[in-house]
Amino acid sequence: MREAAVIGKPISHSLSPSIFGFISHRLGLSDFDYRAHEVDPADLKTFIDLFHKNPNGVGFNVTIPHKEKIFDLLNEISPEAKLIGAVNVVHLTNNELRGYNTDVYGVLQTFKKHSVVVRDRNALLIGAGGAARAVAYALGSENAANVTILTPNLSRAKSLISEFQPHFKQTKFQVAADWSQLDPVEWSLIAQSTPLGMSSQPMTRDGVSALDYFSGLNQLKLSQKAWAFDLIYRPEWTPFLEQGRQCGLVPIGGLDMLIEQALETWRIWFGERPSVELSDYLRHRPIFLTGFMGAGKSTIGPLLARKLGWNFVEIDHAIESEAGLSIRELFKTKGEPFFRDLERKIIARFAFEPRSIISLGGGSLTHPQTRELLAKIGRLVFLTADLDTLDKRLKLNSTKRPLLAGLTDAQRRQKIESLLKEREAFYNQASFRLDTASMTAQQAAERIREKFL
Ligand code: NAP
């Protein structure tokens, strides 16, 4: 087994387990395990010492808040990671931990893919944080004539400039606090490296909406072909890209950079860039529906799939057709452990298929490996309802449910209550909880669509 990971805090929203799970699945590697570890800053050294000694360890990705603090704990750091001041990939090789920054590569590959030319031209860089430093490095190494950093945080921009300027002699770095201070030159690239425009950051700190702030693009003189590059990848279409498009700039979102930095991570670890199509998968990752029987999975699932034009997969049906037996017969003849293992294998088969709505059986999360797999992929919706609603719904067809068949009304209610208690902690692993008791199936499907797409 070869082991890799991503560490950070928080870590539950990281796309890395999904990305590296997809790559290894597509390459058919059954001996590669990639996990997310929530690591507190106080435990960073312990994690690194353990990983260093791990005979199966390949490397790990690093995210907030460890990208800078990890420097002192590594044996070697690449020149670009040193100048950028952040490590996002560690490779364990020859008993040494080597740190890299693959964001620069992600930016350069994005330029290449979209034929962005910055050599001897002027680039405007909005923001001066960690990602801005990777863009500044890429622009310097491409010999841009002038890189102007637009940010009200002048001290952050000035320290970036004092560190970068000596390394990139062909490029003049400067700072502007607002749009009105920009030189009246012709711009070829505007790169946006702040979180402004993500759903969590709709406004600047002065309360200006993202769309209004980026309307500053209207004042710029642009070269004949010029690009608007937003590093944000979620959402894919941002207020910055919208304003850029209206000004005639060619829009480029952040997804290519995200993908390219991940492919470069793989190359560092295994020596070869994997040939896989990640963008379709990341745009249309499967959505899993979990919850107790009667919570609405088989009604809401097909409606959602139809709305999106995606496939609907009911895992219980897939198991029945694979085994040639009904779920009830499988439970009776082979027992629950056999059933759960088969269920896990079938879920894994669909987990890396884009454009799928997957309805899980009510007890599937009781299997630890199924829980692990779903935690990697994310997009798990917990459909729920109160006990009275579930009991009412299940009374109608309890004979079809092996766990409820043959019970009296009182026994069934008691069984539902005890199973719910038993499974609650597993269901709560879902990233989105939706109570279906007081809404129609159409409304529930729409809520899920809004949440993820
Ligand atoms: P960071 O180090 O925290 O820097 C954020 C920058 O944005 C700083 O200049 C900050 O200003 C500014 N800022 C923060 N909130 C703002 C707001 N509401 N309005 C205007 N400016 C604001 O973050 P980062 O690591 O550079 O990441 C920035 C963005 O890049 C994130 O959206 C991240 O998802 C994206 N990113 C994408 C990729 C990719 O692969 N596509 C890779 C890395 C990052 P102050 O200096 O005043 O705090």
Short mmCIF file of C-alpha atoms and ligand atoms in Angstrom, two decimals:
data_model
loop_
_atom_site.label_atom_id
_atom_site.label_comp_id
_atom_site.label_asym_id
_atom_site.label_seq_id
_atom_site.Cartn_x
_atom_site.Cartn_y
_atom_site.Cartn_z
CA MET A 1 0.00 0.00 0.00
CA ARG A 2 1.21 3.53 -0.81
CA GLU A 3 -0.12 6.29 1.41
CA ALA A 4 -0.71 9.99 0.81
CA ALA A 5 -2.79 12.63 2.54
CA VAL A 6 -3.88 16.23 2.80
CA ILE A 7 -3.44 18.02 6.10
CA GLY A 8 -5.05 21.23 7.29
CA LYS A 9 -7.59 22.65 9.67
CA PRO A 10 -10.42 22.76 8.74
CA ILE A 11 -10.09 20.01 6.15
CA SER A 12 -13.60 18.65 5.50
CA HIS A 13 -14.13 20.94 2.47
CA SER A 14 -10.91 19.94 0.71
CA LEU A 15 -11.38 18.66 -2.85
CA SER A 16 -8.02 16.83 -2.72
CA PRO A 17 -9.34 13.42 -1.52
CA SER A 18 -11.86 13.49 -4.35
CA ILE A 19 -9.22 14.53 -6.92
CA PHE A 20 -6.59 11.96 -5.89
CA GLY A 21 -9.25 9.27 -5.38
CA PHE A 22 -10.40 9.92 -8.95
CA ILE A 23 -6.86 9.82 -10.38
CA SER A 24 -5.98 6.53 -8.66
CA HIS A 25 -9.36 5.02 -9.61
CA ARG A 26 -8.91 5.96 -13.27
CA LEU A 27 -5.34 4.59 -13.24
CA GLY A 28 -6.66 1.37 -11.69
CA LEU A 29 -4.41 1.61 -8.62
CA SER A 30 -5.83 -0.45 -5.80
CA ASP A 31 -2.77 0.02 -3.59
CA PHE A 32 -2.95 3.83 -3.21
CA ASP A 33 -4.65 5.34 -0.23
CA TYR A 34 -5.25 9.11 0.10
CA ARG A 35 -6.85 10.55 3.21
CA ALA A 36 -7.74 13.91 4.72
CA HIS A 37 -6.32 14.53 8.18
CA GLU A 38 -7.46 17.43 10.31
CA VAL A 39 -4.22 18.44 12.01
CA ASP A 40 -4.09 21.11 14.68
CA PRO A 41 -1.03 23.42 14.53
CA ALA A 42 0.05 22.02 17.91
CA ASP A 43 0.12 18.51 16.38
CA LEU A 44 1.90 19.37 13.12
CA LYS A 45 5.33 18.15 14.26
CA THR A 46 3.90 14.86 15.55
CA PHE A 47 2.13 14.24 12.22
CA ILE A 48 5.29 14.97 10.27
CA ASP A 49 7.50 12.77 12.47
CA LEU A 50 5.05 9.89 12.04
CA PHE A 51 4.76 10.38 8.29
CA HIS A 52 8.55 10.56 7.97
CA LYS A 53 8.80 7.10 9.52
CA ASN A 54 5.91 5.64 7.50
CA PRO A 55 7.43 3.00 5.17
CA ASN A 56 4.40 3.36 2.84
CA GLY A 57 4.36 7.16 2.83
CA VAL A 58 4.60 8.87 -0.58
CA GLY A 59 3.79 12.45 0.37
CA PHE A 60 1.07 14.83 1.43
CA ASN A 61 -0.64 18.05 0.45
CA VAL A 62 -0.60 20.96 2.85
CA THR A 63 -3.28 23.57 3.28
CA ILE A 64 -4.25 26.36 5.68
CA PRO A 65 -2.93 26.91 8.39
CA HIS A 66 0.27 24.86 7.85
CA LYS A 67 1.65 26.14 4.52
CA GLU A 68 4.20 28.46 6.15
CA LYS A 69 4.75 26.82 9.52
CA ILE A 70 5.83 23.56 7.93
CA PHE A 71 9.07 25.09 6.55
CA ASP A 72 11.18 24.34 9.63
CA LEU A 73 10.01 20.71 9.75
CA LEU A 74 11.18 19.69 6.26
CA ASN A 75 14.61 18.59 5.01
CA GLU A 76 14.54 20.57 1.77
CA ILE A 77 12.42 23.28 0.16
CA SER A 78 12.21 24.11 -3.54
CA PRO A 79 13.29 27.62 -4.63
CA GLU A 80 9.78 28.68 -5.71
CA ALA A 81 8.23 27.50 -2.43
CA LYS A 82 10.93 29.48 -0.58
CA LEU A 83 10.21 32.72 -2.44
CA ILE A 84 6.45 32.28 -2.35
CA GLY A 85 6.73 31.47 1.35
CA ALA A 86 4.35 28.50 1.19
CA VAL A 87 4.61 24.73 0.73
CA ASN A 88 1.55 22.94 -0.59
CA VAL A 89 3.12 19.56 -1.46
CA VAL A 90 5.57 17.38 0.46
CA HIS A 91 7.35 14.40 -1.07
CA LEU A 92 8.88 11.67 1.08
CA THR A 93 11.85 10.33 -0.83
CA ASN A 94 15.22 8.84 0.22
CA ASN A 95 14.10 9.29 3.80
CA GLU A 96 13.85 13.06 3.24
CA LEU A 97 10.80 15.31 3.30
CA ARG A 98 10.95 17.78 0.41
CA GLY A 99 8.55 20.72 0.12
CA TYR A 100 7.23 22.21 -3.12
CA ASN A 101 4.72 24.80 -4.29
CA THR A 102 2.74 23.52 -7.28
CA ASP A 103 0.50 26.62 -7.55
CA VAL A 104 3.09 28.32 -9.78
CA TYR A 105 3.00 25.36 -12.13
CA GLY A 106 -0.83 25.54 -12.04
CA VAL A 107 -0.72 29.19 -13.13
CA LEU A 108 1.88 28.61 -15.86
CA GLN A 109 -0.04 25.64 -17.29
CA THR A 110 -3.25 27.69 -17.25
CA PHE A 111 -1.44 30.41 -19.26
CA LYS A 112 -0.24 27.77 -21.70
CA LYS A 113 -3.65 26.13 -22.10
CA HIS A 114 -5.34 29.48 -22.83
CA SER A 115 -2.45 30.89 -24.90
CA VAL A 116 -1.98 33.78 -22.48
CA VAL A 117 1.02 35.91 -23.45
CA VAL A 118 2.53 38.19 -20.80
CA ARG A 119 6.12 38.56 -21.95
CA ASP A 120 7.00 42.31 -22.17
CA ARG A 121 3.38 43.17 -21.36
CA ASN A 122 1.56 44.73 -18.41
CA ALA A 123 -0.30 42.60 -15.90
CA LEU A 124 -2.59 43.71 -13.09
CA LEU A 125 -2.71 41.43 -10.06
CA ILE A 126 -5.65 41.96 -7.70
CA GLY A 127 -4.80 40.88 -4.12
CA ALA A 128 -1.51 40.28 -2.32
CA GLY A 129 -2.07 37.02 -0.37
CA GLY A 130 -0.56 33.55 -0.75
CA ALA A 131 -2.12 32.81 -4.15
CA ALA A 132 -1.07 36.25 -5.44
CA ARG A 133 2.55 35.35 -4.66
CA ALA A 134 2.28 32.24 -6.89
CA VAL A 135 0.84 34.39 -9.71
CA ALA A 136 3.56 37.03 -9.19
CA TYR A 137 6.20 34.29 -9.43
CA ALA A 138 4.67 32.97 -12.66
CA LEU A 139 4.49 36.50 -14.15
CA GLY A 140 8.09 37.22 -13.16
CA SER A 141 9.33 33.97 -14.62
CA GLU A 142 7.45 34.73 -17.87
CA ASN A 143 9.18 38.15 -18.03
CA ALA A 144 6.10 40.33 -17.82
CA ALA A 145 7.16 43.98 -18.25
CA ASN A 146 5.15 45.32 -15.36
CA VAL A 147 3.15 43.68 -12.58
CA THR A 148 0.96 46.08 -10.63
CA ILE A 149 -0.56 44.75 -7.44
CA LEU A 150 -3.95 46.25 -6.69
CA THR A 151 -4.74 46.06 -2.97
CA PRO A 152 -5.62 48.43 -0.14
CA ASN A 153 -3.17 46.42 2.03
CA LEU A 154 -0.06 48.34 0.97
CA SER A 155 2.29 46.83 3.52
CA ARG A 156 1.53 43.27 2.33
CA ALA A 157 2.08 44.27 -1.29
CA LYS A 158 5.29 46.14 -0.46
CA SER A 159 6.84 43.16 1.27
CA LEU A 160 5.91 40.95 -1.71
CA ILE A 161 7.61 43.44 -4.01
CA SER A 162 10.77 43.78 -1.90
CA GLU A 163 11.15 39.98 -1.83
CA PHE A 164 10.30 39.34 -5.51
CA GLN A 165 11.94 42.30 -7.28
CA PRO A 166 15.56 41.10 -6.83
CA HIS A 167 14.68 37.72 -8.40
CA PHE A 168 12.93 39.02 -11.52
CA LYS A 169 15.04 41.78 -13.06
CA GLN A 170 13.02 42.00 -16.32
CA THR A 171 9.79 42.73 -14.47
CA LYS A 172 8.90 45.92 -12.63
CA PHE A 173 6.67 45.25 -9.62
CA GLN A 174 4.60 48.10 -8.21
CA VAL A 175 1.51 48.66 -6.07
CA ALA A 176 -1.74 50.62 -6.39
CA ALA A 177 -4.23 51.05 -3.53
CA ASP A 178 -7.26 51.52 -5.81
CA TRP A 179 -8.36 51.58 -9.44
CA SER A 180 -7.85 55.36 -9.75
CA GLN A 181 -4.12 55.00 -8.97
CA LEU A 182 -3.36 52.68 -11.89
CA ASP A 183 -0.99 53.90 -14.59
CA PRO A 184 -2.70 54.73 -17.90
CA VAL A 185 -0.94 51.83 -19.68
CA GLU A 186 -2.31 49.05 -21.88
CA TRP A 187 -3.09 45.89 -19.88
CA SER A 188 -2.85 42.34 -21.26
CA LEU A 189 -3.75 40.30 -18.19
CA ILE A 190 -5.86 40.98 -15.12
CA ALA A 191 -5.43 38.22 -12.52
CA GLN A 192 -7.85 38.16 -9.59
CA SER A 193 -6.43 36.43 -6.50
CA THR A 194 -8.75 37.50 -3.68
CA PRO A 195 -11.72 35.43 -2.41
CA LEU A 196 -14.03 38.33 -3.43
CA GLY A 197 -16.88 36.76 -5.41
CA MET A 198 -17.07 33.45 -3.55
CA SER A 199 -20.46 32.94 -1.90
CA SER A 200 -18.81 33.40 1.49
CA GLN A 201 -17.18 36.70 0.39
CA PRO A 202 -19.71 38.70 -1.64
CA MET A 203 -18.31 42.11 -0.60
CA THR A 204 -15.09 43.97 0.01
CA ARG A 205 -14.28 44.91 3.59
CA ASP A 206 -15.71 48.38 2.80
CA GLY A 207 -19.07 46.82 1.92
CA VAL A 208 -18.78 47.20 -1.89
CA SER A 209 -20.33 44.31 -3.84
CA ALA A 210 -17.95 42.20 -5.92
CA LEU A 211 -19.71 43.19 -9.15
CA ASP A 212 -19.36 46.91 -8.32
CA TYR A 213 -15.74 46.56 -7.23
CA PHE A 214 -14.72 44.78 -10.42
CA SER A 215 -16.57 47.36 -12.55
CA GLY A 216 -13.21 49.16 -12.18
CA LEU A 217 -12.16 47.06 -15.18
CA ASN A 218 -14.24 49.42 -17.35
CA GLN A 219 -11.67 52.21 -16.87
CA LEU A 220 -8.75 50.17 -18.14
CA LYS A 221 -7.14 50.45 -21.53
CA LEU A 222 -6.75 46.89 -22.81
CA SER A 223 -4.44 45.40 -25.40
CA GLN A 224 -6.05 43.89 -28.48
CA LYS A 225 -6.21 40.48 -26.86
CA ALA A 226 -6.38 40.53 -23.08
CA TRP A 227 -7.37 37.98 -20.43
CA ALA A 228 -9.30 38.03 -17.14
CA PHE A 229 -8.02 35.19 -14.93
CA ASP A 230 -9.92 34.52 -11.69
CA LEU A 231 -8.26 32.05 -9.31
CA ILE A 232 -11.61 31.27 -7.69
CA TYR A 233 -12.93 27.90 -8.89
CA ARG A 234 -16.11 27.67 -6.85
CA PRO A 235 -18.30 29.17 -8.28
CA GLU A 236 -16.90 28.72 -11.76
CA TRP A 237 -18.50 31.91 -13.10
CA THR A 238 -17.65 34.85 -10.84
CA PRO A 239 -18.53 38.58 -10.71
CA PHE A 240 -14.95 39.31 -11.85
CA LEU A 241 -15.29 37.07 -14.92
CA GLU A 242 -18.69 38.62 -15.70
CA GLN A 243 -17.26 42.16 -15.59
CA GLY A 244 -14.23 40.98 -17.58
CA ARG A 245 -16.44 39.45 -20.27
CA GLN A 246 -18.43 42.68 -20.57
CA CYS A 247 -15.17 44.58 -21.14
CA GLY A 248 -14.09 42.19 -23.89
CA LEU A 249 -11.51 40.27 -21.83
CA VAL A 250 -11.15 36.53 -22.44
CA PRO A 251 -12.39 34.87 -19.21
CA ILE A 252 -10.41 32.09 -17.48
CA GLY A 253 -11.68 30.48 -14.26
CA GLY A 254 -9.59 28.87 -11.50
CA LEU A 255 -10.46 25.23 -12.19
CA ASP A 256 -7.60 24.65 -14.65
CA MET A 257 -5.10 25.91 -12.09
CA LEU A 258 -6.56 23.63 -9.43
CA ILE A 259 -6.34 20.63 -11.75
CA GLU A 260 -2.84 21.42 -13.01
CA GLN A 261 -1.39 21.86 -9.53
CA ALA A 262 -2.86 18.46 -8.57
CA LEU A 263 -1.45 16.73 -11.67
CA GLU A 264 1.94 18.26 -10.86
CA THR A 265 1.65 16.92 -7.31
CA TRP A 266 1.18 13.45 -8.76
CA ARG A 267 4.18 13.94 -11.04
CA ILE A 268 6.36 14.93 -8.07
CA TRP A 269 5.26 11.83 -6.16
CA PHE A 270 5.34 9.26 -8.98
CA GLY A 271 7.53 10.80 -11.68
CA GLU A 272 4.83 10.89 -14.32
CA ARG A 273 1.93 13.21 -15.07
CA PRO A 274 -1.26 11.10 -15.05
CA SER A 275 -3.29 11.14 -18.20
CA VAL A 276 -6.79 11.60 -16.78
CA GLU A 277 -9.71 13.92 -17.59
CA LEU A 278 -10.37 15.64 -14.26
CA SER A 279 -12.35 18.70 -15.27
CA ASP A 280 -15.56 16.90 -16.26
CA TYR A 281 -15.48 14.93 -13.01
CA LEU A 282 -14.86 18.04 -10.86
CA ARG A 283 -17.65 19.93 -12.61
CA HIS A 284 -20.14 17.06 -12.25
CA ARG A 285 -19.13 15.07 -9.17
CA PRO A 286 -21.77 12.53 -8.11
CA ILE A 287 -24.28 13.47 -5.43
CA PHE A 288 -25.09 10.76 -2.87
CA LEU A 289 -28.41 10.66 -1.04
CA THR A 290 -28.48 8.97 2.33
CA GLY A 291 -31.02 8.76 5.12
CA PHE A 292 -33.43 6.38 6.73
CA MET A 293 -35.89 4.38 4.65
CA GLY A 294 -38.87 6.58 3.89
CA ALA A 295 -36.86 9.84 3.97
CA GLY A 296 -37.46 10.38 0.24
CA LYS A 297 -34.30 9.13 -1.52
CA SER A 298 -36.07 7.17 -4.23
CA THR A 299 -38.57 9.95 -4.94
CA ILE A 300 -36.24 12.95 -4.75
CA GLY A 301 -33.31 11.21 -6.47
CA PRO A 302 -34.98 10.63 -9.87
CA LEU A 303 -36.48 14.15 -9.83
CA LEU A 304 -33.08 15.69 -9.21
CA ALA A 305 -31.47 13.49 -11.88
CA ARG A 306 -34.11 14.58 -14.42
CA LYS A 307 -33.64 18.26 -13.53
CA LEU A 308 -29.88 17.97 -14.17
CA GLY A 309 -29.99 15.48 -17.05
CA TRP A 310 -27.87 13.07 -14.93
CA ASN A 311 -28.17 9.32 -14.26
CA PHE A 312 -30.07 8.05 -11.27
CA VAL A 313 -28.64 4.97 -9.57
CA GLU A 314 -30.45 3.15 -6.79
CA ILE A 315 -27.78 1.08 -5.04
CA ASP A 316 -30.32 -1.44 -3.71
CA HIS A 317 -31.48 -2.15 -7.29
CA ALA A 318 -27.89 -2.42 -8.52
CA ILE A 319 -27.19 -4.95 -5.77
CA GLU A 320 -30.29 -6.98 -6.63
CA SER A 321 -29.39 -7.15 -10.29
CA GLU A 322 -25.77 -8.07 -9.52
CA ALA A 323 -26.70 -10.78 -6.99
CA GLY A 324 -29.80 -12.03 -8.81
CA LEU A 325 -31.61 -12.00 -5.47
CA SER A 326 -33.89 -9.52 -3.72
CA ILE A 327 -32.42 -7.56 -0.80
CA ARG A 328 -34.69 -9.54 1.50
CA GLU A 329 -33.44 -12.87 0.13
CA LEU A 330 -29.82 -11.69 0.33
CA PHE A 331 -30.21 -10.76 4.00
CA LYS A 332 -31.89 -14.07 4.72
CA THR A 333 -29.54 -16.38 2.84
CA LYS A 334 -26.16 -14.63 3.13
CA GLY A 335 -26.54 -12.40 6.18
CA GLU A 336 -25.99 -8.66 6.72
CA PRO A 337 -22.12 -8.62 6.68
CA PHE A 338 -22.08 -10.22 3.20
CA PHE A 339 -24.72 -7.77 2.00
CA ARG A 340 -22.85 -4.69 3.36
CA ASP A 341 -19.62 -5.76 1.68
CA LEU A 342 -21.29 -6.25 -1.68
CA GLU A 343 -23.03 -2.90 -1.22
CA ARG A 344 -19.67 -1.20 -0.55
CA LYS A 345 -18.14 -2.65 -3.73
CA ILE A 346 -21.07 -1.50 -5.84
CA ILE A 347 -21.01 2.02 -4.34
CA ALA A 348 -17.25 2.24 -5.10
CA ARG A 349 -17.99 1.35 -8.73
CA PHE A 350 -20.24 4.41 -9.15
CA ALA A 351 -18.34 6.81 -6.89
CA PHE A 352 -16.06 8.21 -9.59
CA GLU A 353 -18.65 8.45 -12.36
CA PRO A 354 -19.54 12.05 -13.17
CA ARG A 355 -23.21 13.09 -13.53
CA SER A 356 -24.76 10.55 -11.18
CA ILE A 357 -27.33 10.90 -8.42
CA ILE A 358 -26.80 7.89 -6.19
CA SER A 359 -29.38 6.76 -3.69
CA LEU A 360 -27.78 4.73 -0.90
CA GLY A 361 -29.53 2.04 1.11
CA GLY A 362 -30.64 3.17 4.59
CA GLY A 363 -27.92 1.22 6.40
CA SER A 364 -25.01 1.59 3.97
CA LEU A 365 -23.11 4.04 6.18
CA THR A 366 -22.86 1.45 8.94
CA HIS A 367 -19.95 -0.07 6.97
CA PRO A 368 -16.72 1.80 7.93
CA GLN A 369 -15.12 1.51 4.47
CA THR A 370 -18.25 2.86 2.80
CA ARG A 371 -18.15 5.83 5.19
CA GLU A 372 -14.48 6.41 4.38
CA LEU A 373 -15.12 6.35 0.64
CA LEU A 374 -18.01 8.79 0.88
CA ALA A 375 -16.05 11.12 3.14
CA LYS A 376 -13.45 11.34 0.36
CA ILE A 377 -15.92 12.21 -2.33
CA GLY A 378 -18.09 14.64 -0.35
CA ARG A 379 -21.48 15.75 -1.67
CA LEU A 380 -23.38 13.51 0.69
CA VAL A 381 -26.93 14.67 1.40
CA PHE A 382 -28.71 13.43 4.50
CA LEU A 383 -32.46 13.36 3.82
CA THR A 384 -34.42 13.19 7.02
CA ALA A 385 -37.90 13.57 8.53
CA ASP A 386 -39.40 13.34 11.99
CA LEU A 387 -40.33 9.94 13.46
CA ASP A 388 -44.09 10.36 12.86
CA THR A 389 -43.59 11.18 9.18
CA LEU A 390 -41.16 8.29 8.65
CA ASP A 391 -43.48 5.84 10.43
CA LYS A 392 -46.46 7.00 8.36
CA ARG A 393 -44.54 6.63 5.10
CA LEU A 394 -43.07 3.23 6.05
CA LYS A 395 -46.35 1.74 7.26
CA LEU A 396 -47.54 1.66 3.65
CA ASN A 397 -44.82 -0.67 2.35
CA SER A 398 -43.07 -2.20 5.36
CA THR A 399 -43.38 -5.73 3.94
CA LYS A 400 -40.78 -4.78 1.29
CA ARG A 401 -38.28 -3.70 3.99
CA PRO A 402 -36.39 -6.68 5.47
CA LEU A 403 -35.71 -4.87 8.74
CA LEU A 404 -39.40 -3.97 9.29
CA ALA A 405 -41.26 -6.88 7.73
CA GLY A 406 -43.63 -8.80 10.01
CA LEU A 407 -43.61 -6.24 12.84
CA THR A 408 -46.70 -4.86 14.57
CA ASP A 409 -47.35 -1.09 14.40
CA ALA A 410 -45.82 -0.55 17.85
CA GLN A 411 -42.80 -2.77 17.13
CA ARG A 412 -42.20 -1.02 13.80
CA ARG A 413 -42.22 2.43 15.38
CA GLN A 414 -39.87 1.23 18.10
CA LYS A 415 -37.56 -0.37 15.54
CA ILE A 416 -37.46 2.82 13.43
CA GLU A 417 -36.65 4.86 16.54
CA SER A 418 -33.83 2.56 17.66
CA LEU A 419 -32.31 2.26 14.16
CA LEU A 420 -32.45 6.04 13.76
CA LYS A 421 -30.56 6.50 17.02
CA GLU A 422 -28.01 3.88 16.01
CA ARG A 423 -27.38 5.46 12.59
CA GLU A 424 -27.69 9.15 13.43
CA ALA A 425 -23.97 9.71 13.94
CA PHE A 426 -23.24 8.09 10.55
CA TYR A 427 -25.88 10.15 8.74
CA ASN A 428 -24.48 13.30 10.31
CA GLN A 429 -21.26 12.81 8.35
CA ALA A 430 -23.21 14.28 5.40
CA SER A 431 -22.24 17.77 4.26
CA PHE A 432 -25.88 18.77 3.78
CA ARG A 433 -28.91 17.84 5.91
CA LEU A 434 -32.38 18.33 4.47
CA ASP A 435 -35.62 17.78 6.39
CA THR A 436 -38.16 16.53 3.84
CA ALA A 437 -41.19 16.41 6.17
CA SER A 438 -42.51 19.85 5.28
CA MET A 439 -41.59 20.12 1.59
CA THR A 440 -42.55 18.51 -1.69
CA ALA A 441 -40.10 16.20 -3.47
CA GLN A 442 -39.73 18.89 -6.18
CA GLN A 443 -38.78 21.50 -3.57
CA ALA A 444 -36.29 19.11 -1.97
CA ALA A 445 -34.67 18.35 -5.35
CA GLU A 446 -34.40 22.09 -6.06
CA ARG A 447 -32.74 22.73 -2.67
CA ILE A 448 -30.10 20.09 -3.41
CA ARG A 449 -29.47 21.50 -6.88
CA GLU A 450 -29.03 25.01 -5.46
CA LYS A 451 -26.66 23.72 -2.80
CA PHE A 452 -24.25 21.89 -5.12
CA LEU A 453 -24.61 23.35 -8.63
P1 NAP B 1 -5.06 34.84 1.36
O1 NAP B 1 -3.63 34.52 1.53
O2 NAP B 1 -5.93 34.96 2.57
O3 NAP B 1 -5.13 36.24 0.54
C1 NAP B 1 -6.33 36.80 0.19
C2 NAP B 1 -6.14 38.16 -0.50
O4 NAP B 1 -7.44 38.68 -0.77
C3 NAP B 1 -5.47 39.21 0.39
O5 NAP B 1 -4.84 40.16 -0.45
C4 NAP B 1 -6.65 39.81 1.13
O6 NAP B 1 -6.43 41.11 1.61
C5 NAP B 1 -7.67 39.86 0.02
N1 NAP B 1 -9.06 39.79 0.51
C6 NAP B 1 -9.55 38.94 1.45
N2 NAP B 1 -10.89 39.14 1.58
C7 NAP B 1 -11.22 40.11 0.71
C8 NAP B 1 -12.46 40.75 0.36
N3 NAP B 1 -13.61 40.42 0.94
N4 NAP B 1 -12.43 41.72 -0.57
C9 NAP B 1 -11.29 42.07 -1.19
N5 NAP B 1 -10.09 41.50 -0.92
C10 NAP B 1 -10.07 40.54 0.02
O7 NAP B 1 -5.79 33.80 0.42
P2 NAP B 1 -5.12 33.00 -0.82
O8 NAP B 1 -4.59 31.71 -0.32
O9 NAP B 1 -4.24 33.94 -1.53
O10 NAP B 1 -6.40 32.63 -1.70
C11 NAP B 1 -7.11 33.64 -2.39
C12 NAP B 1 -8.10 33.02 -3.38
O11 NAP B 1 -7.43 32.25 -4.36
C13 NAP B 1 -9.12 32.08 -2.73
O12 NAP B 1 -10.37 32.34 -3.29
C14 NAP B 1 -8.64 30.71 -3.13
O13 NAP B 1 -9.72 29.79 -3.26
C15 NAP B 1 -8.04 30.99 -4.51
N6 NAP B 1 -7.02 29.98 -4.86
C16 NAP B 1 -7.23 29.23 -5.97
C17 NAP B 1 -6.30 28.28 -6.36
C18 NAP B 1 -6.55 27.45 -7.59
O14 NAP B 1 -5.90 26.40 -7.74
N7 NAP B 1 -7.42 27.86 -8.49
C19 NAP B 1 -5.13 28.11 -5.61
C20 NAP B 1 -4.93 28.90 -4.48
C21 NAP B 1 -5.89 29.85 -4.12
P3 NAP B 1 -5.66 41.38 3.01
O15 NAP B 1 -4.20 41.31 2.66
O16 NAP B 1 -6.08 42.76 3.40
O17 NAP B 1 -6.10 40.33 3.97
#
